[in-house]
XYZ file of C-alpha atoms in Angstrom:
524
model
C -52.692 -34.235 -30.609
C -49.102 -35.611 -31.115
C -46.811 -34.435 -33.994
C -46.507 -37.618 -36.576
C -42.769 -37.023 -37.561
C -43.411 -38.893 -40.796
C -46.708 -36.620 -41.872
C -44.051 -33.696 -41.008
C -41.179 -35.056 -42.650
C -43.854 -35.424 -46.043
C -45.117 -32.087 -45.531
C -42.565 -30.121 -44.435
C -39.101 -32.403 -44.803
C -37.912 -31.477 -48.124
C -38.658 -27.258 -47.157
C -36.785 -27.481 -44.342
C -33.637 -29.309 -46.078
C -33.521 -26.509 -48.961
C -33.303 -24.172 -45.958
C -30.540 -25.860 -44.179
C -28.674 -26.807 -46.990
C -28.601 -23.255 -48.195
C -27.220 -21.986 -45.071
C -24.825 -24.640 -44.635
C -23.395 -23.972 -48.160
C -23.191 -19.930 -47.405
C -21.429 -20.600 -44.153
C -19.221 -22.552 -45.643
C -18.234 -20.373 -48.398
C -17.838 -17.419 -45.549
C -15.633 -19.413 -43.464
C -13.348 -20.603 -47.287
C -13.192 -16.668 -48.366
C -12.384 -15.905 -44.085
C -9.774 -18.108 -43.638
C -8.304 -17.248 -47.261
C -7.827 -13.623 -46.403
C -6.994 -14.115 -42.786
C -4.306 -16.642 -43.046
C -3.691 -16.707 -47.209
C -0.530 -15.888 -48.704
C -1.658 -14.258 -51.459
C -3.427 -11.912 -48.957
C -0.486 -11.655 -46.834
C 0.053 -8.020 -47.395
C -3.377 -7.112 -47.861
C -3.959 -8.888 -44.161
C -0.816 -6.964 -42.698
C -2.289 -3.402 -43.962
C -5.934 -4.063 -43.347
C -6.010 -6.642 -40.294
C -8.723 -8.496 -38.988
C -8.149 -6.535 -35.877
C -6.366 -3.752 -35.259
C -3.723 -3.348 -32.646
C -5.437 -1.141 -30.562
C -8.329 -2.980 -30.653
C -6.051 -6.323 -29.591
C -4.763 -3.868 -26.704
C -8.188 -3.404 -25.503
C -9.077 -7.094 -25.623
C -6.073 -7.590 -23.348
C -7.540 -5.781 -21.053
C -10.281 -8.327 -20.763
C -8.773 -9.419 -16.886
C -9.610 -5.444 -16.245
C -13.029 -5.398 -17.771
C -14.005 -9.029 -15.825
C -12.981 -7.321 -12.575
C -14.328 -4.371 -12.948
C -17.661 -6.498 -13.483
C -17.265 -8.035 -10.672
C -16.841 -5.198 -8.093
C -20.168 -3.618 -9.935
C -22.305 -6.985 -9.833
C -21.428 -6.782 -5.938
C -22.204 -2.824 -5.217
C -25.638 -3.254 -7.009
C -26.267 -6.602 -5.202
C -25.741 -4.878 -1.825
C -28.390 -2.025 -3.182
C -30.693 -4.943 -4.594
C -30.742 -6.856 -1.555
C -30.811 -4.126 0.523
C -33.994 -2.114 -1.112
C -35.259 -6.273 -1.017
C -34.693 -6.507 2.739
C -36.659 -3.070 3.587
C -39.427 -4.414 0.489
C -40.080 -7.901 2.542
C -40.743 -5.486 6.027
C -43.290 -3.461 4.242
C -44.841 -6.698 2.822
C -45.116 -7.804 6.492
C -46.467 -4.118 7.976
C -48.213 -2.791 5.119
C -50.225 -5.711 4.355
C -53.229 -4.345 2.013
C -56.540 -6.481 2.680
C -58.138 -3.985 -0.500
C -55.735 -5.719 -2.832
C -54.527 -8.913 -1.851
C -53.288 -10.509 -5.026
C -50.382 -7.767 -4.814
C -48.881 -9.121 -0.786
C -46.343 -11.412 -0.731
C -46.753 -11.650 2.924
C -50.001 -13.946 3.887
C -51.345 -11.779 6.591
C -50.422 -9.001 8.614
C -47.561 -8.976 10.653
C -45.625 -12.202 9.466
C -42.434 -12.679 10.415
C -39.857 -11.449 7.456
C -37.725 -13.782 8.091
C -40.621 -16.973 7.362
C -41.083 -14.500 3.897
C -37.613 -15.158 3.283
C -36.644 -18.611 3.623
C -40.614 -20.224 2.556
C -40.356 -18.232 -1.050
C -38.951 -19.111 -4.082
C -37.918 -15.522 -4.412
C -36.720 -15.771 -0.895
C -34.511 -18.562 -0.805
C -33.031 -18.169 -4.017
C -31.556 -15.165 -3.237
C -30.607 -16.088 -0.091
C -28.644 -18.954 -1.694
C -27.602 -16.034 -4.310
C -26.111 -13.918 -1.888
C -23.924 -16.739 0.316
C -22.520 -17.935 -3.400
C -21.422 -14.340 -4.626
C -20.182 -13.552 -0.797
C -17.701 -16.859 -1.414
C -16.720 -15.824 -5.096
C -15.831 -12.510 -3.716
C -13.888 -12.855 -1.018
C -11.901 -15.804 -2.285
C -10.862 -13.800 -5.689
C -8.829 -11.437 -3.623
C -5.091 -10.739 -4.572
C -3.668 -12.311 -1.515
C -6.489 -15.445 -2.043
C -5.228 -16.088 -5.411
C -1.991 -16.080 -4.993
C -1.402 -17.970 -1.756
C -4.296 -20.679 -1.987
C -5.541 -20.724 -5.569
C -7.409 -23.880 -5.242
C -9.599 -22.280 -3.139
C -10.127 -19.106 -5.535
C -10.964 -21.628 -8.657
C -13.253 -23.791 -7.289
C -15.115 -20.741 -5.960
C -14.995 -19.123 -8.771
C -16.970 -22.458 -10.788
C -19.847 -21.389 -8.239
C -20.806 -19.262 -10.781
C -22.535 -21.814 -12.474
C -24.641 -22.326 -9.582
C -25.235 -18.572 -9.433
C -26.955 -17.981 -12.722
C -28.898 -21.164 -12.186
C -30.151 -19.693 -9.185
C -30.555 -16.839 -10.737
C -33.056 -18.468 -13.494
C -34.752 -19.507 -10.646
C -34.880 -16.569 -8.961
C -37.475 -14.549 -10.818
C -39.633 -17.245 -11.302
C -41.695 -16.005 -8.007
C -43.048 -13.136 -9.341
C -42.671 -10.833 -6.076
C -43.215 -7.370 -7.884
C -46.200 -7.757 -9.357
C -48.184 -4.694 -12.174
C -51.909 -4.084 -13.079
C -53.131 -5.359 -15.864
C -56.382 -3.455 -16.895
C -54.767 0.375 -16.459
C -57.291 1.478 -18.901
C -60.459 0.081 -16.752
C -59.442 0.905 -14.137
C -56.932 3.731 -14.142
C -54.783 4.658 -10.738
C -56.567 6.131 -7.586
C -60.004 6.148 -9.264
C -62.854 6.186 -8.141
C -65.130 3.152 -7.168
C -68.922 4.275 -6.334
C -70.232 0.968 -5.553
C -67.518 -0.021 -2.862
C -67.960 1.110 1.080
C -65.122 1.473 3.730
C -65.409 -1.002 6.993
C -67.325 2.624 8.432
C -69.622 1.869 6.133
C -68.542 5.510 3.837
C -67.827 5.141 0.110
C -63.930 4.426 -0.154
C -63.894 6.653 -3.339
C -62.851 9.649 -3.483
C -63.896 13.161 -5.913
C -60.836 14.728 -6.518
C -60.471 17.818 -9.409
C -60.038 15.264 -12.318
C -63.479 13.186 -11.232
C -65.239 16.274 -10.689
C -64.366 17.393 -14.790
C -66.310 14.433 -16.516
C -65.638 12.127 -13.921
C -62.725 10.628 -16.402
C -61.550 8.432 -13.902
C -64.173 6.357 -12.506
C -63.509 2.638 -11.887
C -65.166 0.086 -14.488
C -63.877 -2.969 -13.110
C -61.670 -4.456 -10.368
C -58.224 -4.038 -10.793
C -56.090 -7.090 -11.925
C -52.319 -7.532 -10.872
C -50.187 -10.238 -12.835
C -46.333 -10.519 -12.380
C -44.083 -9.539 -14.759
C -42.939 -12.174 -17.363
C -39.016 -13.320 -16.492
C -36.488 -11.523 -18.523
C -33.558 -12.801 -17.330
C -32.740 -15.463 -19.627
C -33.095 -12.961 -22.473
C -29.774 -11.545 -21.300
C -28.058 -14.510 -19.850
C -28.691 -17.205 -22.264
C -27.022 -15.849 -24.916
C -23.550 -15.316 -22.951
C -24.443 -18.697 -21.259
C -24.884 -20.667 -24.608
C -21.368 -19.204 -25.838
C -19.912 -20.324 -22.666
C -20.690 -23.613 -22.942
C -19.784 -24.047 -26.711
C -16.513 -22.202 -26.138
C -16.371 -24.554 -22.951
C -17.110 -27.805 -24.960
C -14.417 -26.587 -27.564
C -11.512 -26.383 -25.114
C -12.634 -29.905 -23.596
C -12.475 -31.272 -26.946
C -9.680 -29.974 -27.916
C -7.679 -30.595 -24.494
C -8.675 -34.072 -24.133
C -5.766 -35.089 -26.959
C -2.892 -36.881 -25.653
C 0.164 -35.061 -24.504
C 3.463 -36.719 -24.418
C 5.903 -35.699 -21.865
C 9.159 -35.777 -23.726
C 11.608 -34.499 -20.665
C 12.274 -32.818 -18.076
C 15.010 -30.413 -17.036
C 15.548 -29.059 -13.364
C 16.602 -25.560 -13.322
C 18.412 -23.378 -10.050
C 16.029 -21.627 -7.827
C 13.083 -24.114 -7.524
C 12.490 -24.275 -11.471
C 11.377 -26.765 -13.927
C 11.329 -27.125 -17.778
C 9.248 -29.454 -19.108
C 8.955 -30.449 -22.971
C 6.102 -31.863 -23.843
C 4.379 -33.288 -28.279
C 1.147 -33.031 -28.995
C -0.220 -33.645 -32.470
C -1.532 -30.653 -34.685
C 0.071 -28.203 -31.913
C 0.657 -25.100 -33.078
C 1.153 -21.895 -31.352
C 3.185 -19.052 -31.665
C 5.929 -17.024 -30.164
C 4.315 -15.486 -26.800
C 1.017 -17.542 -26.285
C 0.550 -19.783 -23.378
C -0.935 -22.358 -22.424
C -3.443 -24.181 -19.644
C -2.357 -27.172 -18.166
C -4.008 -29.954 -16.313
C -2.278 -32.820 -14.426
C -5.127 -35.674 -13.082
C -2.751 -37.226 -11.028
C -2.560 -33.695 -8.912
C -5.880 -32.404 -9.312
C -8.865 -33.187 -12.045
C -10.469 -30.178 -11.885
C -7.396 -27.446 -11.244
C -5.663 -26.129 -14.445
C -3.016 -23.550 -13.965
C -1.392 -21.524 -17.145
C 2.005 -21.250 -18.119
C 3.453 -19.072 -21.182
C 5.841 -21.436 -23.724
C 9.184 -20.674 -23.618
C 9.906 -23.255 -26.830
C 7.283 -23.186 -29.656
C 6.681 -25.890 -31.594
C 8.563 -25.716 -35.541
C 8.806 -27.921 -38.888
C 12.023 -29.218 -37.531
C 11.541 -29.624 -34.022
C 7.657 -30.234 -32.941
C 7.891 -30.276 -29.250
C 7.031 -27.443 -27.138
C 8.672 -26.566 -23.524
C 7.560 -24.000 -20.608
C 9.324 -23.134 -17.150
C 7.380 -23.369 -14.320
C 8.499 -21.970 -10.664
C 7.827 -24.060 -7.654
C 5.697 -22.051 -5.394
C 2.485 -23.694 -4.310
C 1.088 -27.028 -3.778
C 0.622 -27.357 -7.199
C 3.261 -27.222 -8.747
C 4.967 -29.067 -5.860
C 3.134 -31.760 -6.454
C 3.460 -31.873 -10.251
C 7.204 -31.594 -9.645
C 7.371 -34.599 -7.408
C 5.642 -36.536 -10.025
C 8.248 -35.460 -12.870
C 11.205 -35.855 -10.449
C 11.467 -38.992 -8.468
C 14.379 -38.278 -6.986
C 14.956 -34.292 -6.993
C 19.113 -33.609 -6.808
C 20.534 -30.311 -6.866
C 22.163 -28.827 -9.582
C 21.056 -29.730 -13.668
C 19.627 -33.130 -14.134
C 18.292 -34.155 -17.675
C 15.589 -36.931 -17.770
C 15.117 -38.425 -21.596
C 13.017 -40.313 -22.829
C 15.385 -43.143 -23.689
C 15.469 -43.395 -20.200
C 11.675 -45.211 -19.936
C 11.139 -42.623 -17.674
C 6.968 -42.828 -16.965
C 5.465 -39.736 -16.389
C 2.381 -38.460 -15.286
C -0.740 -38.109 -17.626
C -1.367 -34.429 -18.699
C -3.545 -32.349 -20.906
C -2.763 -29.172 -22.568
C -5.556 -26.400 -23.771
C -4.729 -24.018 -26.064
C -2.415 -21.982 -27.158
C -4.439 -18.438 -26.174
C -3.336 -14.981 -26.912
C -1.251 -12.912 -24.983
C 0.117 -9.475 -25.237
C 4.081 -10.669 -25.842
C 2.672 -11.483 -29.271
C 3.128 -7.697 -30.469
C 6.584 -7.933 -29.859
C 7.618 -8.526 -33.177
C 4.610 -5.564 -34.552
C 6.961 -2.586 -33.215
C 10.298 -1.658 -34.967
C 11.168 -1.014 -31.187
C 10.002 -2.969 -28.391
C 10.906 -2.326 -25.048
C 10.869 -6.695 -23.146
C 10.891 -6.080 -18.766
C 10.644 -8.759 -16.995
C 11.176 -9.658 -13.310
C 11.885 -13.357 -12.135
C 10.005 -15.801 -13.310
C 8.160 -13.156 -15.721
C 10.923 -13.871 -18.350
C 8.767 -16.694 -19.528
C 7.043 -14.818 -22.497
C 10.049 -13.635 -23.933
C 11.986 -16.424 -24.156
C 9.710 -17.978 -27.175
C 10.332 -14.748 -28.969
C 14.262 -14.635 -28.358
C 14.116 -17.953 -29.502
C 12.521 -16.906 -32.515
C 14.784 -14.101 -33.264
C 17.544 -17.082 -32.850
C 15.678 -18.605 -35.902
C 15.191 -15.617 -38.047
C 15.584 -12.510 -36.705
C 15.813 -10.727 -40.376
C 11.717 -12.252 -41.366
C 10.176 -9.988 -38.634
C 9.721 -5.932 -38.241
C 11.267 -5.710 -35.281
C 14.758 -3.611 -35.874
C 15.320 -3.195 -32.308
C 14.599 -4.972 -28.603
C 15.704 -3.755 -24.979
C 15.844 -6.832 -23.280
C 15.906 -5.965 -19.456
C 15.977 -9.194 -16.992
C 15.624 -8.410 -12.834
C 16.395 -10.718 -10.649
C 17.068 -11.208 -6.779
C 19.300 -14.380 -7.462
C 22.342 -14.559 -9.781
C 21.593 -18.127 -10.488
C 17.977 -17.396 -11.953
C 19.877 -15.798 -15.142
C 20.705 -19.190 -15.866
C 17.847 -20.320 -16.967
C 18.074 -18.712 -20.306
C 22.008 -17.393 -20.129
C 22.438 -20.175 -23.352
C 19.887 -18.453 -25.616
C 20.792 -15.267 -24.719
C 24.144 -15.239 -25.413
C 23.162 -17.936 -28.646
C 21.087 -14.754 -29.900
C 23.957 -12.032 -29.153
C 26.774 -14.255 -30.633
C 24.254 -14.534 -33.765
C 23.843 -10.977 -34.324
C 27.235 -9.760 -34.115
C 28.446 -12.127 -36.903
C 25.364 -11.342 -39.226
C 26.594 -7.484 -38.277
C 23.755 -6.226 -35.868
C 25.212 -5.484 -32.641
C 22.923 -2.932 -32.163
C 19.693 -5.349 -32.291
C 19.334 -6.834 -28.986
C 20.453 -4.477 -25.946
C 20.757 -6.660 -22.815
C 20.424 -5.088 -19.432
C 20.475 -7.925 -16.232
C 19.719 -6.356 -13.146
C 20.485 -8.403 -9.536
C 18.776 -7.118 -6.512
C 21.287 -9.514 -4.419
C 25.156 -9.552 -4.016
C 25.613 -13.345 -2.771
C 27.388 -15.467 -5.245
C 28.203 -13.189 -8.140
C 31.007 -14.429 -8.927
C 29.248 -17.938 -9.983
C 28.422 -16.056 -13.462
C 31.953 -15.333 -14.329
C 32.288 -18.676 -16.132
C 34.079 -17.900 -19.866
C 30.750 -18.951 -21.629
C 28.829 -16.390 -19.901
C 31.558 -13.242 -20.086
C 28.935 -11.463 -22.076
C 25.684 -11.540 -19.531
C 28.717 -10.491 -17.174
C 29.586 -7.472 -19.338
C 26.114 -6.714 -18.643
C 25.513 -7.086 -15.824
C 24.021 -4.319 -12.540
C 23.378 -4.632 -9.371
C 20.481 -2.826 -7.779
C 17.542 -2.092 -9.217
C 17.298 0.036 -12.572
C 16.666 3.876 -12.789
C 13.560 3.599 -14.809
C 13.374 7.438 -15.545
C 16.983 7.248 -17.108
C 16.386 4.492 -18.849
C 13.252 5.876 -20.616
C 14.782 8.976 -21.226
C 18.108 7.448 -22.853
C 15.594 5.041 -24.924
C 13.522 7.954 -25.954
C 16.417 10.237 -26.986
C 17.357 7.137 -29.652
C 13.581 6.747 -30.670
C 12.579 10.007 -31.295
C 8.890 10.776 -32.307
C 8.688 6.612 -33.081
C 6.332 4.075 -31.555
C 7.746 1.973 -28.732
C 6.260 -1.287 -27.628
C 6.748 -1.780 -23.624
C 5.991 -5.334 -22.470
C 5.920 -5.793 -18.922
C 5.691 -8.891 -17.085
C 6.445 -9.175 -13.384
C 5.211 -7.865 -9.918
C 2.925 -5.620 -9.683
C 4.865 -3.212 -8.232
C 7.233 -3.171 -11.243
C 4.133 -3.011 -13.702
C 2.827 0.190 -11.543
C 6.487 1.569 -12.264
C 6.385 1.155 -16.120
C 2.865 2.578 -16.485
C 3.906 5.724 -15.173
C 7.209 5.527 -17.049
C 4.863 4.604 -20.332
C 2.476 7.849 -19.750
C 5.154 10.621 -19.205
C 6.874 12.380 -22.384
C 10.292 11.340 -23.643
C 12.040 13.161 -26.388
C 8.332 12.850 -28.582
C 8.552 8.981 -28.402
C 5.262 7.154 -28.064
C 5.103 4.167 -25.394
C 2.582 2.116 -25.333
C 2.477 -0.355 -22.050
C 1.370 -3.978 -22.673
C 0.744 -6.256 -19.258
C 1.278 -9.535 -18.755
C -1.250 -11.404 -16.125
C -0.285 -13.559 -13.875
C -3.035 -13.920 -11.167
């Protein structure tokens, strides 16, 4: 009989809205009294003491690249053992066909070719299917994958909503099937009123018939399979996916406004882009999305220039090192010429159609949460740290941070000019306001070619500081541990993996009592 919504709505209507209006009104007060205490100023201390997370619980959630990979490696070990133990299962189906219980074969007669079990079931083809789509989102999330073609590695890696579709799917045959009426008739019992082909009883008196003769069959036994459970542990993950999914989209579809564009030495471009309501702070990045290059591809970059009451633009460097960000750099510059080219606005300058996502969380935001911090960054990796040496350029005094090792390596001079201006901004800043001793610069240049291009009179104090080779980590720990005894030092690493190897080590090992704790950057 169909539902009558207007009988319901009579019946059942105004129940329903008391119910929903309740909950609305205490989720609402929840998210007032949340948001009061998380980001109130009257609450600012209590916040700071208490936390809504702690930092080693924000340490562990940065792990969450670890955790995801670590996942990954186990889903594929278990799959080989699941399809494996499935591979020998559909043989026996095939040679072991039982003609005394045939609702439990999947086979449909003796001797049938495994290989017309796999592809003609829904069990069969599924995880056929299953198997080809995890074998491509393996191999293409490899190290070397990622980083030389990463179009290839994302677009593999959306197959995985085709793999927990097929997935859904997958149980739906019912291949392992159980018995239904244990209790009538119990395992291996016995069944007087059914002869062998020979034309002897097929039952069997063993020592438990013969006391009582507890186990004698009442009734056939029944096989049914068992009810799919699979959606009881992927929908949930699944729906929050797709909310936090149709978040993002929503809230990445706003316009951007390029404002310029500045090309850097060494294959490097800073781009400032204004979005309304943007607000993000000192170490986050961002995803970005270009339509022009690719509609689907979105790479991240980490802001370099944060968005504040005076100034609401936001800026980040990107390196040019795929096809990518070749592309996207041929659509901001037209006409690429060497050396430092400023493109305004004024200009009419039309440039290509982009969408931002975020900001999102990233380790470099603890910085500012150790009275030491310990910035290393190689290349390109300097990134991070430039939004929060721009932000000790603004107010260095507002934050708990009393002192930073900044320590920059590079293979070419020229890539220290990227951010030679706010460094030596930031170190002309503190020596008047009487902090030498804040910032510690230490460049490092792996190459000899052109040093002298860095001599220029603006830039005599990154000279002063400046080493060739590579640094002595052990030394360095030890003289920064000798100054830092028995305190807690924040390390922030971002760079090659090699490097990050190096400062885990470094961070583990003991150093006059001091405490290091080693925060990663990810890159790919």
């Amino acid at each position: 009989m169909p539902l009558s919504w207007r009988s319901w709505i009579a019946n059942e209507g105004s129940k329903h809205f008391i119910l929903v209006l309740w909950l609305s009104t205490n989720i609402a007060l929840f998210w007032k009294t949340f948001v009061s205490y998380c980001s109130g100023p009257q609450h600012y201390y209590l916040h700071k003491m208490l936390g809504v997370t702690s930092r080693k619980a924000r340490r562990i959630l940065d792990k969450r690249k670890t955790f995801h990979m670590a996942c990954g490696i186990a889903i594929g070990l278990f799959s080989v053992i699941h399809v494996s133990a499935h591979l020998a299962n559909v043989y026996s189906f095939s040679a072991w066909y039982s003609d005394e219980f045939p609702a439990l074969n999947l086979a449909r007669h003796r001797g049938e070719d495994p290989r017309i079990i796999m592809f003609t079931t829904v069990p069969g083809a599924t995880g056929v299917l299953l198997v080809l789509v995890l074998f491509l989102m393996f191999t293409a999330s490899s190290y070397s994958m990622r980083v030389s073609h990463y179009d290839i590695f994302w677009y593999t890696h959306n197959l995985s909503i085709v793999f927990y579709v097929l997935l859904l799917v997958h149980v739906i045959g019912g291949v392992l099937k159980y018995q239904t009426n244990v209790e009538h008739h119990p395992p291996d019992c016995f069944r007087p009123n059914r002869t062998a082909p020979g034309g002897q009883n097929s039952g069997f008196v063993n020592s438990s018939q013969v006391d009582g003769l507890s186990k004698v069959c009442r009734e056939e036994p029944q096989f049914q399979a068992h009810f799919p459970e699979t959606w009881l542990w992927v929908s949930g993950p699944l729906c929050l996916y797709c909310a936090e999914r149709l978040y993002r989209y929503m809230r990445g579809c706003r316009p951007v406004t390029v404002a310029s564009v500045v090309r850097h030495p060494c294959r490097v471009v800073e781009v400032h882009m204004q979005k309304s309501g943007f607000r993000a702070r000192p170490g986050q990045y961002i995803v970005l999305n270009c339509p022009h290059v690719s509609s689907f591809e979105s790479h991240p970059f980490t802001l370099t220039t944060c968005p504040t009451e005076r100034n609401a633009t936001f800026g980040i460097h990107l390196r040019v090192l795929g096809d990518w960000t070749e592309r996207f750099t041929d659509l901001l510059l037209a006409e690429p010429e060497v050396g430092a080219e400023i493109l305004p606005v004024a200009l009419q300058r039309r440039y290509p159609r982009v969408y931002v996502d975020g900001p999102f969380g990233s380790p470099s935001e603890d910085v500012f949460n150790y009275e030491v911090s310990v910035c290393v960054a190689g290349g390109i990796g300097v990134t991070p740290f430039a939004s929060v040496l721009q932000a000790l350029l603004d107010d260095w005094q507002h934050h708990k941070l009393r002192r930073l090792y900044f320590i920059w390596v590079c293979r070419e001079l020229q890539s220290f000019r990227w951010f030679a201006e706010l460094l030596c901004s930031l170190h002309q800043k503190l020596w008047q306001e009487n902090r030498p001793d804040y910032l510690n610069i230490r460049l490092y240049v792996s190459k000899e070619r052109g040093l002298q291009s860095l001599s220029e009179g603006r830039y005599q104090v990154l000279s002063a500081r400046l080493l060739i080779g590579r640094p002595r980590w052990e030394m360095l720990f030890e003289e920064i541990g000798r100054a830092n005894k028995q305190k807690r030092v924040g390390v922030f690493c971002s760079g090659p993996k090699g490097l990050s190897t190096t400062l885990h080590k470094m961070c583990n090992s003991n150093h006059f009592g001091a405490t290091f704790e080693y925060n990663k950057e990810s890159f790919s």
